[in-house]
Coordinates of C-alpha atoms in Angstrom, one line a residue:
M1 CA 139.9 14.6 -27.7
T2 CA 140.2 18.2 -29.1
G3 CA 144.7 19.4 -28.2
T4 CA 142.6 21.4 -25.3
G5 CA 141.9 18.0 -23.6
V6 CA 137.8 18.9 -23.7
E7 CA 136.2 16.6 -25.7
H8 CA 133.1 17.5 -28.3
V9 CA 129.9 15.8 -28.5
T10 CA 126.8 16.2 -30.9
P11 CA 124.6 16.6 -29.9
V12 CA 122.0 13.9 -29.7
A13 CA 118.2 15.0 -30.6
P14 CA 115.3 13.3 -28.6
R15 CA 113.8 11.1 -30.6
R16 CA 110.0 12.1 -31.5
R17 CA 108.1 9.3 -29.8
P18 CA 105.1 8.1 -33.0
A19 CA 102.2 9.9 -32.7
G20 CA 99.6 7.1 -31.3
D21 CA 96.7 5.1 -33.1
P22 CA 93.9 7.1 -31.2
V23 CA 91.2 4.3 -33.9
K24 CA 92.9 1.3 -33.1
A25 CA 92.1 2.4 -29.6
L26 CA 88.4 3.1 -30.4
L27 CA 88.5 0.1 -32.7
H28 CA 89.7 -1.7 -30.0
R29 CA 86.9 -0.9 -27.3
H30 CA 84.0 -1.2 -29.2
R31 CA 85.1 -4.5 -31.5
A32 CA 81.8 -6.8 -30.9
L33 CA 80.1 -3.4 -31.6
C34 CA 82.1 -3.7 -35.7
E35 CA 82.5 -6.6 -35.2
R36 CA 78.7 -8.0 -35.6
A37 CA 78.3 -4.5 -37.4
V38 CA 76.6 -5.7 -41.1
D39 CA 77.2 -2.2 -42.5
P40 CA 79.0 1.0 -41.2
L41 CA 75.7 2.6 -40.3
E42 CA 75.8 0.1 -37.9
I43 CA 78.6 1.5 -35.9
A44 CA 78.1 5.4 -36.8
A45 CA 74.3 4.6 -34.5
G46 CA 76.5 1.9 -31.7
L47 CA 78.4 5.1 -31.3
E48 CA 76.3 7.4 -30.7
A49 CA 75.1 5.5 -28.2
H50 CA 78.0 4.6 -26.1
G51 CA 77.5 9.4 -26.3
I52 CA 80.4 9.5 -29.6
T53 CA 79.0 12.7 -31.0
D54 CA 80.3 14.2 -34.1
R55 CA 82.6 17.3 -31.9
T56 CA 83.7 14.0 -30.4
A57 CA 85.1 12.4 -33.5
A58 CA 86.8 15.5 -34.3
R59 CA 89.5 13.7 -32.2
F60 CA 89.8 11.1 -33.9
R61 CA 90.4 12.7 -37.6
H62 CA 87.2 12.9 -38.3
R63 CA 84.8 16.0 -39.5
D64 CA 81.8 13.0 -38.0
V65 CA 80.5 10.6 -36.5
F66 CA 79.8 8.8 -40.0
S67 CA 83.2 9.3 -42.1
L68 CA 84.3 7.5 -38.5
A69 CA 82.4 4.5 -38.6
E70 CA 83.0 3.8 -41.9
E71 CA 86.9 3.5 -41.3
L72 CA 86.2 1.7 -38.8
Y73 CA 83.9 -0.6 -40.1
A74 CA 86.3 -0.8 -43.4
R75 CA 89.8 -1.8 -40.3
T76 CA 87.7 -4.4 -38.8
P77 CA 88.7 -7.5 -39.7
R78 CA 86.3 -10.0 -40.5
G79 CA 86.3 -12.9 -41.6
D80 CA 85.3 -14.9 -45.2
A81 CA 81.8 -15.1 -45.1
R82 CA 81.2 -12.1 -44.6
P83 CA 77.2 -11.9 -42.9
I84 CA 74.7 -10.4 -45.7
P85 CA 72.6 -7.7 -44.3
P86 CA 69.5 -7.6 -44.1
D87 CA 66.5 -5.4 -45.4
A88 CA 67.0 -2.0 -44.2
V89 CA 62.7 -1.7 -43.7
A90 CA 60.4 -4.4 -43.0
G91 CA 59.5 -6.5 -46.6
P92 CA 56.7 -6.0 -47.2
P93 CA 55.5 -9.6 -46.5
V94 CA 56.2 -8.8 -42.9
V95 CA 54.2 -5.4 -42.6
L96 CA 51.0 -6.5 -44.1
R97 CA 50.9 -9.7 -41.2
G98 CA 52.4 -7.3 -38.3
F99 CA 49.1 -5.2 -40.0
G100 CA 47.1 -8.3 -40.2
C101 CA 47.6 -8.8 -36.5
S102 CA 47.3 -5.8 -36.0
L103 CA 43.5 -5.5 -36.8
L104 CA 42.2 -9.0 -34.1
P105 CA 42.3 -6.5 -30.9
G106 CA 39.4 -4.5 -32.9
A107 CA 37.6 -7.1 -33.8
L108 CA 37.8 -9.0 -31.3
A109 CA 37.3 -5.5 -28.9
L110 CA 34.0 -4.7 -31.2
G111 CA 32.4 -8.2 -31.2
T112 CA 33.1 -9.1 -27.9
T113 CA 31.1 -5.2 -26.9
A114 CA 28.5 -5.9 -29.9
A115 CA 27.2 -9.3 -28.5
G116 CA 26.9 -7.7 -25.4
A117 CA 29.3 -10.6 -23.5
P118 CA 29.4 -9.5 -19.8
Y119 CA 33.0 -8.8 -19.6
A120 CA 33.1 -6.9 -22.0
G121 CA 34.7 -4.0 -20.5
P122 CA 38.0 -5.9 -19.4
I123 CA 38.4 -8.0 -23.2
A124 CA 38.2 -5.1 -25.4
A125 CA 40.9 -3.4 -22.4
V126 CA 43.3 -6.1 -23.2
A127 CA 42.7 -6.4 -25.9
A128 CA 44.3 -2.8 -26.6
V129 CA 47.2 -3.9 -24.9
A130 CA 48.4 -6.6 -26.2
V131 CA 48.8 -4.6 -28.9
L132 CA 51.8 -3.3 -27.3
V133 CA 53.4 -6.9 -26.4
W134 CA 55.3 -7.1 -30.3
P135 CA 56.4 -6.0 -32.3
G136 CA 59.5 -4.8 -30.3
R137 CA 62.9 -5.1 -29.4
T138 CA 62.0 -5.9 -24.9
A139 CA 62.3 -8.1 -23.7
G140 CA 66.1 -7.8 -22.1
G141 CA 66.7 -5.7 -18.9
R142 CA 65.0 -6.3 -15.5
F143 CA 61.4 -6.9 -15.3
P144 CA 59.9 -6.5 -18.5
G145 CA 56.6 -7.3 -18.0
L146 CA 56.5 -4.2 -15.8
I147 CA 55.1 -1.5 -18.7
H148 CA 53.2 -4.1 -20.0
L149 CA 51.4 -4.6 -16.5
I150 CA 50.9 -0.8 -15.9
A151 CA 49.4 -0.3 -19.6
A152 CA 47.1 -3.3 -18.3
A153 CA 45.9 -1.2 -15.6
A154 CA 45.8 2.4 -16.8
V155 CA 44.2 1.4 -19.1
G156 CA 41.4 -0.9 -17.7
W157 CA 40.7 1.8 -15.0
A158 CA 39.9 4.2 -18.3
V159 CA 37.3 1.5 -19.5
H160 CA 35.7 0.6 -15.6
R161 CA 34.8 4.4 -15.7
H162 CA 34.5 5.2 -19.3
G163 CA 32.6 2.0 -20.5
P164 CA 33.6 -0.7 -22.9
A165 CA 33.0 1.7 -26.3
L166 CA 36.4 2.9 -24.1
G167 CA 38.2 -0.1 -25.2
V168 CA 37.3 -0.1 -28.3
A169 CA 38.2 2.5 -29.9
L170 CA 42.4 1.8 -27.9
A171 CA 41.4 -1.6 -30.1
L172 CA 41.0 0.1 -33.6
A173 CA 43.6 2.5 -32.8
A174 CA 46.7 -0.1 -33.6
A175 CA 45.4 -0.9 -37.3
P176 CA 46.4 2.5 -38.6
G177 CA 49.1 3.0 -35.5
Y178 CA 51.5 0.1 -36.9
L179 CA 50.4 1.0 -40.1
I180 CA 51.9 4.9 -38.8
G181 CA 54.5 2.9 -37.4
A182 CA 56.0 1.0 -40.0
G183 CA 56.1 3.8 -42.2
F184 CA 57.8 6.3 -40.5
A185 CA 60.4 3.3 -39.7
A186 CA 61.1 2.9 -43.2
R187 CA 61.5 6.6 -43.4
A188 CA 63.8 6.8 -40.0
R189 CA 66.2 4.1 -42.1
R190 CA 66.5 6.1 -45.1
R191 CA 66.8 9.1 -43.7
L192 CA 69.3 7.5 -41.9
A193 CA 70.9 5.8 -45.2
G194 CA 71.0 8.9 -46.6
S195 CA 72.5 11.0 -43.5
R196 CA 76.4 12.3 -42.6
A197 CA 76.5 13.3 -39.8
L198 CA 74.4 12.8 -36.5
E199 CA 72.8 17.1 -36.3
D200 CA 71.6 16.3 -39.5
F201 CA 69.7 13.6 -39.0
A202 CA 67.9 14.0 -36.1
A203 CA 66.8 17.4 -38.6
G204 CA 65.6 14.9 -40.9
I205 CA 64.2 13.2 -38.1
R206 CA 62.1 15.5 -36.6
P207 CA 59.7 16.7 -39.0
L208 CA 58.3 12.6 -40.1
L209 CA 57.5 12.1 -36.5
A210 CA 55.2 14.7 -35.5
A211 CA 53.9 13.2 -38.5
A212 CA 53.6 9.8 -37.1
V213 CA 52.1 11.7 -34.2
A214 CA 49.7 14.0 -35.7
G215 CA 48.3 10.6 -38.1
S216 CA 47.9 9.2 -34.5
L217 CA 45.7 11.9 -33.1
V218 CA 43.9 12.0 -36.1
A219 CA 43.7 7.4 -36.3
A220 CA 42.4 8.0 -32.4
T221 CA 40.4 10.7 -32.9
G222 CA 38.5 8.0 -35.4
A223 CA 38.4 5.8 -34.2
A224 CA 36.4 7.2 -30.4
A225 CA 33.8 8.5 -32.7
L226 CA 33.4 4.9 -34.4
A227 CA 32.9 3.5 -31.2
G228 CA 31.2 6.1 -29.7
T229 CA 33.2 7.3 -26.5
P230 CA 34.2 10.6 -25.9
L231 CA 37.3 11.7 -27.3
A232 CA 38.6 13.8 -24.0
A233 CA 38.6 10.1 -23.1
A234 CA 40.2 8.0 -25.7
V235 CA 42.3 9.9 -27.7
P236 CA 45.1 10.9 -25.2
L237 CA 45.6 7.1 -24.1
A238 CA 45.9 6.1 -27.8
V239 CA 47.9 8.8 -28.6
L240 CA 50.2 7.1 -24.8
L241 CA 49.8 3.7 -25.9
F242 CA 50.9 4.4 -29.8
L243 CA 53.8 6.6 -28.6
T244 CA 54.5 3.8 -25.8
R245 CA 54.7 1.2 -28.8
L246 CA 56.4 3.0 -30.6
L247 CA 59.0 4.3 -28.2
L248 CA 59.5 -0.2 -26.9
G249 CA 60.1 -0.8 -30.0
H250 CA 62.9 1.0 -31.7
G251 CA 64.7 0.0 -28.3
A252 CA 64.2 2.6 -25.9
H253 CA 64.5 2.8 -22.3
R254 CA 61.4 2.3 -20.2
V255 CA 61.5 4.2 -17.0
P256 CA 59.9 7.0 -19.2
V257 CA 57.8 4.9 -20.9
A258 CA 56.7 3.9 -17.4
G259 CA 56.4 7.3 -16.3
A260 CA 54.4 8.9 -18.2
L261 CA 51.8 5.4 -18.1
A262 CA 51.6 5.5 -14.6
L263 CA 50.8 9.6 -15.1
A264 CA 47.3 8.1 -16.8
L265 CA 46.4 5.8 -13.6
V266 CA 45.2 9.4 -12.2
P267 CA 41.6 9.6 -13.6
V268 CA 41.7 13.2 -14.4
P269 CA 41.5 14.3 -18.0
A270 CA 43.9 16.4 -18.3
V271 CA 46.6 14.6 -16.3
Q272 CA 46.8 12.0 -19.1
C273 CA 46.5 15.1 -22.3
A274 CA 49.7 15.6 -20.0
A275 CA 50.9 12.6 -19.5
A276 CA 51.0 11.9 -22.8
A277 CA 53.0 15.5 -23.8
A278 CA 55.4 14.7 -21.7
L279 CA 56.4 11.1 -24.0
L280 CA 55.9 13.1 -26.5
V281 CA 59.3 15.3 -25.9
H282 CA 60.6 12.1 -24.6
A283 CA 59.8 11.1 -28.3
F284 CA 61.8 13.4 -29.8
R285 CA 64.5 12.7 -28.0
A286 CA 65.5 10.0 -27.8
L287 CA 63.7 8.7 -31.7
T288 CA 65.7 11.2 -32.8
R289 CA 69.1 9.9 -32.1
A290 CA 70.3 7.3 -34.6
S291 CA 71.6 4.6 -32.3
A292 CA 67.1 4.0 -32.2
H293 CA 67.3 3.1 -35.8
A294 CA 69.8 0.6 -35.9
R295 CA 69.0 -2.3 -36.8
P296 CA 67.9 -5.2 -33.5

């Protein structure tokens, strides 16, 4: 205390609270995703599926989602036994086995029709729709078989109107469609491995998807010509089935797929073309996302 009786107290600066760690909070929120991921790419795809974009990553002091995923992967505690990452794409034996299986529907439909079997039409329709069952990530969710039932109804109704040759054409288009889909998945996975931003990945995937759809269109045209069925009846349905299998195999939402297949039940070629076009728009939205190409 001074002689004036006034006590001078040195002001104490308020203690500044340390800034929080936003990445730690994000890691806690998505711990399950980060712990089961075998590489940062899976985390990036999972974050995108939860709505985190490159712009959102800037709030976590990262330039893009891929950079944020790398930090999350590095900061995730793991045991001594690290998971062995599977191959980036299906190996040649898997692809060859799948291609061999995709040949069976066409052979069955062609054989029963050539033999004049009394139920050649229904057999051809079932053989064409059976291709949708494998491979894919459609086991979960409610009513997992609903899409296959709608597809069977659309194809069966079309075969009933146009004859068994239409079912043969759809079944014959399965094998080239499988190879086209496998090639698209392989190139998309390699593109994902080399991308550093979600926008760049989407821009690189669009021409790949366009090429895959064009290839399926050519395959459907050739199958229709070989089976001797009108192109206007076979090509839209074949492309619709190709897109259905591609979307289901990449874990896309099933509601738009089911809606397009239900629209194909209308016995008007223009409506079936519209259904295929609508599903194509959905495919360009769903399959250009990194999360569509994460490992199942």
